[in-house]
CSV table of C-alpha atoms and ligand atoms in Angstrom, one decimal:
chain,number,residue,atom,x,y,z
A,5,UNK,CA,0.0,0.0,0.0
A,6,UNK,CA,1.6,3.2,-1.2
A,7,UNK,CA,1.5,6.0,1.9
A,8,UNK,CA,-0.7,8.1,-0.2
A,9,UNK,CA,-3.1,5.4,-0.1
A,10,UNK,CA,-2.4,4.5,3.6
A,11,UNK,CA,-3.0,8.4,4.2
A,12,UNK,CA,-6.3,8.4,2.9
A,13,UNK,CA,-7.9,5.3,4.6
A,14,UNK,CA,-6.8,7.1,8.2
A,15,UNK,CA,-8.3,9.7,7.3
A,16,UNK,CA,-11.5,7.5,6.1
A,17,UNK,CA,-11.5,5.8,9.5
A,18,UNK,CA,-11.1,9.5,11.0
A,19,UNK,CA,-14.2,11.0,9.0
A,20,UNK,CA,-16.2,7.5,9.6
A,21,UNK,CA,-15.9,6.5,13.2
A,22,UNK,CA,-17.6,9.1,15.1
A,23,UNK,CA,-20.2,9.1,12.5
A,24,UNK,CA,-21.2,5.8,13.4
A,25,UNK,CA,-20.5,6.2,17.2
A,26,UNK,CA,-23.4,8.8,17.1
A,27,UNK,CA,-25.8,5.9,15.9
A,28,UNK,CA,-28.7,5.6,18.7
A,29,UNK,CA,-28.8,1.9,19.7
A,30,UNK,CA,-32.3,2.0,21.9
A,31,UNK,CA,-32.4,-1.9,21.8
A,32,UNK,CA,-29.0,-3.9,22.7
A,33,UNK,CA,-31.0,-7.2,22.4
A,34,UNK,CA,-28.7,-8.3,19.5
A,35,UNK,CA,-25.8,-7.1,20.4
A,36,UNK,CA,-25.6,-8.5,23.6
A,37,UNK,CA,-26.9,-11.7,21.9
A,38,UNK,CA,-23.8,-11.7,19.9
A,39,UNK,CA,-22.0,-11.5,22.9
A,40,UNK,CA,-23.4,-14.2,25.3
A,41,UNK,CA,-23.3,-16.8,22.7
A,42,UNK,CA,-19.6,-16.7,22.2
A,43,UNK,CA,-19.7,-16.7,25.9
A,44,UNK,CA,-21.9,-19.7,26.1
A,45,UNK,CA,-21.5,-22.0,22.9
A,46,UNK,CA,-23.6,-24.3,24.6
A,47,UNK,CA,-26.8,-22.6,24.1
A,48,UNK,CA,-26.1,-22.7,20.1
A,49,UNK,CA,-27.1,-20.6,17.7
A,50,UNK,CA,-29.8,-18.0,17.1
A,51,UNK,CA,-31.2,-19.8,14.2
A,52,UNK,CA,-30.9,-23.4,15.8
A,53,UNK,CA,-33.2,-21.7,18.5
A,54,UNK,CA,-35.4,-20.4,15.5
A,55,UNK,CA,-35.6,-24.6,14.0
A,56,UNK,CA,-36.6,-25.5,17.6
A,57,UNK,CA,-39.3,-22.3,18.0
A,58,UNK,CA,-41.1,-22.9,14.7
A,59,UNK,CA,-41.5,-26.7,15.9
A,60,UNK,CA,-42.9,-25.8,18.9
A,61,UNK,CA,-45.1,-23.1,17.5
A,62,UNK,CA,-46.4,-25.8,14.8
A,63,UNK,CA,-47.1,-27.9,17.7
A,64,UNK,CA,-48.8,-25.6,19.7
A,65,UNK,CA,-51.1,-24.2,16.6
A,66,UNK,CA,-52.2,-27.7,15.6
A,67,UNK,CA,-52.4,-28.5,19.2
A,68,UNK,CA,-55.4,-25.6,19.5
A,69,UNK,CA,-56.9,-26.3,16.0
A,70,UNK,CA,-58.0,-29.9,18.0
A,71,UNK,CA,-60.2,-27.8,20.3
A,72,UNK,CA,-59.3,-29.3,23.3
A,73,UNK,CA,-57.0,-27.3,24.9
A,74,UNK,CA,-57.4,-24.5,25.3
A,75,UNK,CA,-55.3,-21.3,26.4
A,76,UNK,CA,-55.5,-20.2,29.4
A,77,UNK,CA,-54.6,-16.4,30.7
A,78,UNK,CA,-51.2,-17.0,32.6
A,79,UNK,CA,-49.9,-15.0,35.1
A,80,UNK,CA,-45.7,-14.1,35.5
A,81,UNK,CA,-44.2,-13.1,38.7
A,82,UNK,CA,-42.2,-10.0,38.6
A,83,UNK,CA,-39.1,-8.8,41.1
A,84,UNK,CA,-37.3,-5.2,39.5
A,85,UNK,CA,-34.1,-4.8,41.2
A,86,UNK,CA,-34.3,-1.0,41.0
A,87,UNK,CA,-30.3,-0.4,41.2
A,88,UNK,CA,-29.2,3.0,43.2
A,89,UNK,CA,-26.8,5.1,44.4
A,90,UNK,CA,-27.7,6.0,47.6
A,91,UNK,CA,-30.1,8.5,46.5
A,92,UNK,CA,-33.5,8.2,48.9
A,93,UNK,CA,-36.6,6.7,47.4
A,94,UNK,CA,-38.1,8.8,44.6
A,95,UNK,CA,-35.2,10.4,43.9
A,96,UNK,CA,-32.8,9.8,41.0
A,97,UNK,CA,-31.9,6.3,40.0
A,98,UNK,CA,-33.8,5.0,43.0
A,99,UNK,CA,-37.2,5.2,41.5
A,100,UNK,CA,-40.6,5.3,43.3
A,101,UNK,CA,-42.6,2.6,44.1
A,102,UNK,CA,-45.3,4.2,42.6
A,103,UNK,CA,-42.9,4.9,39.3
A,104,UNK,CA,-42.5,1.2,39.7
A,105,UNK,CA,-46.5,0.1,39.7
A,106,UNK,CA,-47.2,2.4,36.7
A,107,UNK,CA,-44.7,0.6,34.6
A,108,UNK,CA,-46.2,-2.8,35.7
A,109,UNK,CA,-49.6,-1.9,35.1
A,110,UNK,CA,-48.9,-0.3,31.3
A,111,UNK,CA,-47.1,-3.7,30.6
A,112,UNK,CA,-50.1,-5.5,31.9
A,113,UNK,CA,-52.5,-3.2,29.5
A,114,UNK,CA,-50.2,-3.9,25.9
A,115,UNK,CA,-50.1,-8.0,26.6
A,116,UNK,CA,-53.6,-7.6,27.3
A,117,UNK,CA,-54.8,-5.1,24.3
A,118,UNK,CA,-56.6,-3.8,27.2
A,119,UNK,CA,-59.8,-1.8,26.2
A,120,UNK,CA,-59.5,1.5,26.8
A,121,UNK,CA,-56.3,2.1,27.1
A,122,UNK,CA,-53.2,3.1,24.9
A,123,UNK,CA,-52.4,-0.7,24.9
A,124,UNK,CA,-55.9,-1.1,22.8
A,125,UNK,CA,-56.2,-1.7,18.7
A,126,UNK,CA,-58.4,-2.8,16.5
A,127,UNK,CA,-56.6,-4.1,13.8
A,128,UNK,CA,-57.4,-7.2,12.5
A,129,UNK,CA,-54.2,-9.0,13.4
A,130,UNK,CA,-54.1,-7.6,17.0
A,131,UNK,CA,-53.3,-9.8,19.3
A,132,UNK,CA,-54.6,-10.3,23.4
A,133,UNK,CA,-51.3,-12.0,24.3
A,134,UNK,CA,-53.3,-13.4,27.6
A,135,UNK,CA,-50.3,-13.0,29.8
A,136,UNK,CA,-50.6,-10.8,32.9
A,137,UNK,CA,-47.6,-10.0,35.1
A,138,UNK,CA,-48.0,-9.2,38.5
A,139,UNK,CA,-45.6,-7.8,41.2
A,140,UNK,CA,-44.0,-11.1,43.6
A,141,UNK,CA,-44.9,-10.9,47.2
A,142,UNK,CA,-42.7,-13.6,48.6
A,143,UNK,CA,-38.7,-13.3,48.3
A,144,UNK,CA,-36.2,-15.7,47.7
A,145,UNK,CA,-36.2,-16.5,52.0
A,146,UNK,CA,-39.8,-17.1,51.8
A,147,UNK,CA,-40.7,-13.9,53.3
A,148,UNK,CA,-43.1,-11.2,52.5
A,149,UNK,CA,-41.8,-8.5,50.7
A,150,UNK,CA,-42.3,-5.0,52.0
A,151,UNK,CA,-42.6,-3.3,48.7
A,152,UNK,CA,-44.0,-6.1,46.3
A,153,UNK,CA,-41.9,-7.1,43.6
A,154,UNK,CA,-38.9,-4.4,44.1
A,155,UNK,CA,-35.8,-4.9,45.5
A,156,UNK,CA,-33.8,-1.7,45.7
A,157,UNK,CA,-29.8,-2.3,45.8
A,158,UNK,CA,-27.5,0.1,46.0
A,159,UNK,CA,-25.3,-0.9,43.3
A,160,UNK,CA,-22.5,2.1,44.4
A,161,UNK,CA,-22.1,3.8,41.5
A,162,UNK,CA,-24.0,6.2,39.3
A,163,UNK,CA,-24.2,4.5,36.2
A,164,UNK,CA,-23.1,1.2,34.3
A,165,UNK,CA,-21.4,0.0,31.4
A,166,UNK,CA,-23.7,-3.2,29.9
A,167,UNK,CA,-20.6,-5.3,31.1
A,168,UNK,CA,-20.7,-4.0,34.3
A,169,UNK,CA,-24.4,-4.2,34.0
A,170,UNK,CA,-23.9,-7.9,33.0
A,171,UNK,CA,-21.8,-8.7,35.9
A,172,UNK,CA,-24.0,-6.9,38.2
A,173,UNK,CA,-27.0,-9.5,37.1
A,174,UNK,CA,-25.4,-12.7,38.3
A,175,UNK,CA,-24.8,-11.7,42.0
A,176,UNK,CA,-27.9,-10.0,41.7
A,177,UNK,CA,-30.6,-12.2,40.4
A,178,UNK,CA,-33.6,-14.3,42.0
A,179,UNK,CA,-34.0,-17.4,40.5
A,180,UNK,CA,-35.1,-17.3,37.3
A,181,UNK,CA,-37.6,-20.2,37.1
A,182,UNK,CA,-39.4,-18.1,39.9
A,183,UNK,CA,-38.9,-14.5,38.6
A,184,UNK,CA,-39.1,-13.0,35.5
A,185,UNK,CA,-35.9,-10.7,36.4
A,186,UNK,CA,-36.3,-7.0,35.4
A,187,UNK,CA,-32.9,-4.4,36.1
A,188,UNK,CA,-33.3,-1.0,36.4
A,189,UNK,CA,-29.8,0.9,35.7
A,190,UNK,CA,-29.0,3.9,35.1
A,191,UNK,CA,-27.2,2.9,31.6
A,192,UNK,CA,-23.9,4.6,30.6
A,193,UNK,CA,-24.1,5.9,27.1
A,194,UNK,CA,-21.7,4.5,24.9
A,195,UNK,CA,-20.4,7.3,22.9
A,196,UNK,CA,-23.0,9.2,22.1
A,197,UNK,CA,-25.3,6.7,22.0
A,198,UNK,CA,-27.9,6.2,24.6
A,199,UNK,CA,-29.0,2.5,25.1
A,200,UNK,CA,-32.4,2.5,26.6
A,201,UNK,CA,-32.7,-1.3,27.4
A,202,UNK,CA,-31.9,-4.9,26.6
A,203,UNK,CA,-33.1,-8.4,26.9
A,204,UNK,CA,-31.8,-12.0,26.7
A,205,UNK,CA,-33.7,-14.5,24.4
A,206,UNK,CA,-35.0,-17.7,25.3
A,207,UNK,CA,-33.0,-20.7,24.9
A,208,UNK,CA,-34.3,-24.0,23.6
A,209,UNK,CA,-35.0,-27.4,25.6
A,210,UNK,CA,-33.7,-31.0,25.3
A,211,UNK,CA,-29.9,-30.3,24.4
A,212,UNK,CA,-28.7,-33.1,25.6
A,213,UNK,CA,-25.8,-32.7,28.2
A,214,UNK,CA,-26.9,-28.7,28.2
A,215,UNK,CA,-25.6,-27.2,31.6
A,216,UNK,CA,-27.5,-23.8,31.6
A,217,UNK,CA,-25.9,-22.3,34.6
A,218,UNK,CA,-24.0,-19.7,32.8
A,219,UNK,CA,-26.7,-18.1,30.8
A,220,UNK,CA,-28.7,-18.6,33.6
A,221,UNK,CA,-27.6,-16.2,36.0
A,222,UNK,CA,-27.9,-13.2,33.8
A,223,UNK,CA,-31.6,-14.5,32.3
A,224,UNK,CA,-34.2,-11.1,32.1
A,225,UNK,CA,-34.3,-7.5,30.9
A,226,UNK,CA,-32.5,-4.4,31.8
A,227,UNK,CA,-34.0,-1.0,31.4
A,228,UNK,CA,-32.8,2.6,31.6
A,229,UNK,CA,-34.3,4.6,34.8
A,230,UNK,CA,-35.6,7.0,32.4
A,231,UNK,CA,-37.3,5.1,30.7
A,232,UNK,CA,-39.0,2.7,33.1
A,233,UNK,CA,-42.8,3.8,33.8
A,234,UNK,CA,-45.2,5.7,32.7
A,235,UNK,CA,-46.1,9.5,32.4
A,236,UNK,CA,-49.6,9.1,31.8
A,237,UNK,CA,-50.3,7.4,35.1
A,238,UNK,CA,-48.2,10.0,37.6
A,239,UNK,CA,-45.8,12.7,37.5
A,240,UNK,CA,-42.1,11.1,36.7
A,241,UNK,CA,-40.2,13.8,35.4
A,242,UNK,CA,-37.6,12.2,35.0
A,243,UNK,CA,-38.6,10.1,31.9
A,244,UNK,CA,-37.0,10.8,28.7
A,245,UNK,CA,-40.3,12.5,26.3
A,246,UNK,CA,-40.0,10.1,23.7
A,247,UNK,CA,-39.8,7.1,25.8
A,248,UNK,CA,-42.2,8.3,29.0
A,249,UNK,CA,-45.1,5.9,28.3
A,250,UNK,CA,-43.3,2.9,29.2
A,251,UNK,CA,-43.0,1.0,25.7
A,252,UNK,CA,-39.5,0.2,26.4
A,253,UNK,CA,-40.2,-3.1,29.1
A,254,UNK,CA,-43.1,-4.0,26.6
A,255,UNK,CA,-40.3,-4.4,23.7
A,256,UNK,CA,-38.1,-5.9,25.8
A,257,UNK,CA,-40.7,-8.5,27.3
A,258,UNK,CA,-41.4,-9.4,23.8
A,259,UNK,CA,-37.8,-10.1,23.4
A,260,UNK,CA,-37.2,-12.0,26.5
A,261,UNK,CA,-40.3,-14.2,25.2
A,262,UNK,CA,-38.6,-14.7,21.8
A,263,UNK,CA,-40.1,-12.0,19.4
A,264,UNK,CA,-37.5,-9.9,16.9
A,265,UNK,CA,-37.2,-6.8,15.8
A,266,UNK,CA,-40.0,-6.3,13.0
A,267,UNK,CA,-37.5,-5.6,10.2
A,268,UNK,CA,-35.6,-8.3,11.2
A,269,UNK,CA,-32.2,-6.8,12.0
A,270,UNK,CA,-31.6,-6.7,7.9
A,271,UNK,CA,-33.0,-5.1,5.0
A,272,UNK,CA,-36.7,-6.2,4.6
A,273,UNK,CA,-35.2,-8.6,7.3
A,274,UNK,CA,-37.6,-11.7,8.4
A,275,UNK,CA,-38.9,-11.4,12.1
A,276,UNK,CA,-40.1,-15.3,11.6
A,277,UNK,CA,-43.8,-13.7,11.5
A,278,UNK,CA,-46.2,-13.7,8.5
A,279,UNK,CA,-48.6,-11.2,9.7
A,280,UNK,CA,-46.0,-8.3,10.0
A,281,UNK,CA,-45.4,-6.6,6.9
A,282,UNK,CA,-41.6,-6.3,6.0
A,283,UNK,CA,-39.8,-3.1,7.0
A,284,UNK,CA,-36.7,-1.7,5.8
A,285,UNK,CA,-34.9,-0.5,9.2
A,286,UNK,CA,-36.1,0.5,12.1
A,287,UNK,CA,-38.7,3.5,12.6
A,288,UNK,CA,-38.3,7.1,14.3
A,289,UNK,CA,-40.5,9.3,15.7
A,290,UNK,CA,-43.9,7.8,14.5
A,291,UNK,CA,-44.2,7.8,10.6
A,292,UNK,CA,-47.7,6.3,10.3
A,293,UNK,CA,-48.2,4.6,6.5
A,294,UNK,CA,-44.5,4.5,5.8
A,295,UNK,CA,-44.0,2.7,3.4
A,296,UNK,CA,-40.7,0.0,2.6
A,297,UNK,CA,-40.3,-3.3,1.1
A,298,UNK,CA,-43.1,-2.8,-0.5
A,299,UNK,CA,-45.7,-3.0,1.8
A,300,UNK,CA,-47.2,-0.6,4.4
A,301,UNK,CA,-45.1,-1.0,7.9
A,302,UNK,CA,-46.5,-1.7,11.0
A,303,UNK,CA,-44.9,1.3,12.9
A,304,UNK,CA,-47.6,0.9,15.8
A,305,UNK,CA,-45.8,-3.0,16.6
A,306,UNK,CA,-44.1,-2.5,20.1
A,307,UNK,CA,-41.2,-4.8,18.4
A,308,UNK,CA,-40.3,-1.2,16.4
A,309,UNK,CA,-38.1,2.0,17.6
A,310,UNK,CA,-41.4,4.2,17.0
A,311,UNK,CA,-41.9,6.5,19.7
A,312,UNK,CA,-44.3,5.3,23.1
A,313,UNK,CA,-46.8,6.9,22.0
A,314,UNK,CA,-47.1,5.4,18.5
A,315,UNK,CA,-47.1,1.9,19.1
A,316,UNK,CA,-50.0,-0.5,20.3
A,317,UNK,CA,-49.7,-3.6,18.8
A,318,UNK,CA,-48.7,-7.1,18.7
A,319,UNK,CA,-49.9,-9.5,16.5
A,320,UNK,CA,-51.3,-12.7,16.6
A,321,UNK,CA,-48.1,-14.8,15.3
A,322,UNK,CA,-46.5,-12.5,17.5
A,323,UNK,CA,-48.6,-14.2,20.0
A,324,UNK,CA,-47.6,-17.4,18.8
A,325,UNK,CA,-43.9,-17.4,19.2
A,326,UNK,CA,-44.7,-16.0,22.5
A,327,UNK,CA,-47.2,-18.1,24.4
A,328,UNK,CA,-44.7,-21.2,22.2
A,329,UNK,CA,-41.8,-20.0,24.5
A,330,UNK,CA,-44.1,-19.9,27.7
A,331,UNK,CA,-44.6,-23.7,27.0
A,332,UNK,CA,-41.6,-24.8,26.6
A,333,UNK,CA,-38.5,-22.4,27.0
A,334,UNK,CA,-36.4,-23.6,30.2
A,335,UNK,CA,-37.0,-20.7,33.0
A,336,UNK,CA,-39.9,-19.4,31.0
A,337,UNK,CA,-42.6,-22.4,31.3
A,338,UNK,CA,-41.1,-23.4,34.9
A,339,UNK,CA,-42.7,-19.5,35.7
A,340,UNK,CA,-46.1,-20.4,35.5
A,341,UNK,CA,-45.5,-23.1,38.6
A,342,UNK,CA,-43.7,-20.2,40.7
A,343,UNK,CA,-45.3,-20.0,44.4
A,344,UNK,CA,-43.4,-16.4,44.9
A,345,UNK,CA,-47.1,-14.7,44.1
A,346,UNK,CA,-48.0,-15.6,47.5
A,347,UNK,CA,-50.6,-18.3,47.5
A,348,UNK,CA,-52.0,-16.8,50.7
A,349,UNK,CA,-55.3,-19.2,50.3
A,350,UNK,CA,-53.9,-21.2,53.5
A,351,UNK,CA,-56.0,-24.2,54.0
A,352,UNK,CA,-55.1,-27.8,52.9
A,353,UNK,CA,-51.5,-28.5,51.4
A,354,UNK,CA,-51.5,-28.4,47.3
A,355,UNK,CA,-48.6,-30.7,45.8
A,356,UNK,CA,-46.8,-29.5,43.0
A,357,UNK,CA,-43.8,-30.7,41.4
A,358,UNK,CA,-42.7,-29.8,38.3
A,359,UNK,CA,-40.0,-31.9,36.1
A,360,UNK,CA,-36.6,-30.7,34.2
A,361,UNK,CA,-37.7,-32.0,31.2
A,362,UNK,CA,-40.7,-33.0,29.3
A,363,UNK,CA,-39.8,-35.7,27.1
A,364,UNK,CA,-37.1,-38.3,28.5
A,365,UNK,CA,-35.5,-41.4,27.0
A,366,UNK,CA,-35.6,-44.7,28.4
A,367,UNK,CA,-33.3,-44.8,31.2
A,368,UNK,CA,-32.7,-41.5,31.3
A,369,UNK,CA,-32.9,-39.1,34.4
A,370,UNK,CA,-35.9,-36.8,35.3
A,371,UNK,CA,-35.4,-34.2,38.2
A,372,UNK,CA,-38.2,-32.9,39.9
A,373,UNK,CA,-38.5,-29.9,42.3
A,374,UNK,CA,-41.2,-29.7,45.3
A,375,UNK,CA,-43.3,-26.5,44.6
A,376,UNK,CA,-46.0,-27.4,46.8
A,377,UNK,CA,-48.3,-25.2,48.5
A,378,UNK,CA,-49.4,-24.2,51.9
A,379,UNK,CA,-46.6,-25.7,54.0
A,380,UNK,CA,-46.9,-29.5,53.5
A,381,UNK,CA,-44.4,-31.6,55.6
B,415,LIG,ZN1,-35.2,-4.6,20.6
């Protein structure tokens, strides 16, 4: 290479990096996908998970098209570890309790296309996800949790990388086959660009010889301060404007239960769903009948980068991958057998026990785990 020529690419790499840097990156989902499967091979590939998902939806559709199962609305218990730094209650990082419920309840009203709400559509494709998450009264000791569902920690600093973020979550985290783990960090920018949240996909079951424990311990969401609740339901200054009705755990969520981003991460990319129109790239702002890939994009889906106040829908095959990872992604399905939602009924003792696996060769080993209820002996 001749120095002239040398000369010139620095200076390329000069004019071109902080252009990029400035990109915003709302959503670090795939990037931090990238990174825990090189740090776990053994959870495989993205796409292997995709082979496994489509089975399961297949198996779950046909399985309904019989008419005798039926769906059930499902309920997910919820801790946020609402990480500080020493500020009091309300203040700063350490958001209110109240900050906390509004979040919880706007989450509640977009998986339940809840009438009369900003969570409500009428497209034809519109999807009631039927799964309701609720605030956990019982912590990991078995006792009952002053504030439901929050666990404030004073993390001792001010804000986080995601790799401290990352190593924050596995000395952090309540078991994830109880709790459907939700961080609240104030999140360094990177650059100039602001990361608003993240999640980590579900994995698939019946790898043989799979050890989960490493991607288990950092298994949930993690969402910016300023970001996390809603505006509409009390005042929480705080909340960046584009991002104060609380859209950013409902994307998430949808991640953490196996949905992509509607364009696909690509070009007219494929989010594995038939029933939302391809997209170029990512939306901003809220550009209602934009138009890409020939088709008119769904910039209300919550899987999108429109603004809060622009989205209100999932769809049904949205739904599908969904309530498909419920049934059978390890630390999803175990969720719906969690006790930490305080089954304070009392009375006679309720057995439960719930198995490792759901399909087992001959001679081959089955764990179970006693989730039984109301103090049996
Ligand atoms: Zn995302």
């Amino acid at each position: 290479m001749s120095r002239l020529v040398r000369f010139f690419f620095l200076y390329l790499l000069a004019v071109v990096t902080p252009v990029s840097a400035q990109e915003v990156e709302p959503c670090a989902t795939m990037v931090m996908d990238s990174l825990l499967r090189v740090k776990h091979p053994e959870i495989g590939s993205l796409d292997e998970f995709e082979i496994f998902l489509q089975r399961k939806i297949r198996e779950r559709n046909d399985l309904l098209k019989t008419g005798r199962v039926v769906e059930e609305v499902v309920t997910i218990p919820v801790v946020v570890h609402v990480v500080h730094n020493g500020e009091n209650v309300g203040s700063g990082a350490n958001i209110s309790r109240a900050q906390v419920e509004a979040q919880i309840e706007t989450l509640n009203e977009d998986f339940r296309k809840k009438i009369n709400t900003p969570g409500y559509n009428t497209h034809s494709r519109g999807a009631d996800i039927e799964i309701e998450f609720q605030l956990a009264v019982i912590n990991p000791q078995g006792q009952q949790m002053a504030e439901p569902g929050i666990n404030r920690i004073n993390g001792g600093r001010s804000s986080w990388t995601r790799d401290q973020i990352e190593n924050l979550k596995t000395y952090t985290i309540w078991d994830p086959t109880l709790y459907y783990n939700i961080w609240v960090v104030d999140i360094a920018p990177s650059g100039s660009s602001q990361t608003l949240g993240y999640a980590q996909f579900p994995v698939q079951s019946g790898l043989q010889g799979l050890s989960e424990g490493g991607a288990a311990t950092t298994d949930g969401v993690v969402v910016h301060y300023r970001v996390f609740g809603n505006s509409r339901k009390g005042n929480f200054p705080n909340l960046f404007p584009n991002n104060n009705q609380g859209r950013t755990l409902t994307h998430e969520t949808g991640h953490w239960l196996g949905l992509r981003h509607i364009w696909g991460d690509a070009n007219c990319g494929n989010d594995y769903c038939d029933d939302t129109p391809p997209q170029a790239s990512a939306s901003n702002g809220c550009p209602v009948g934009r138009q890409s890939c020939g088709s008119v994009n769904m910039v209300e889906n919550y899987m999108d980068y429109s603004n809060d106040a622009c989205m209100n829908i999932f769809t049904l095959d949205q739904k599908s991958r969904m309530r498909a990872v419920l049934r059978n992604s390890p630390r999803r399905r175990e969720l719906l057998n969690s006790t930490v939602l305080g089954d304070t009924r009392g009375g006679a003792p309720i057995a439960r026990f719930i198995s490792d696996r759901q399909q087992v060769l001959l001679n081959g080993e089955v764990q179970f785990t006693d989730r039984s209820l109301n103090n049996p002996t």
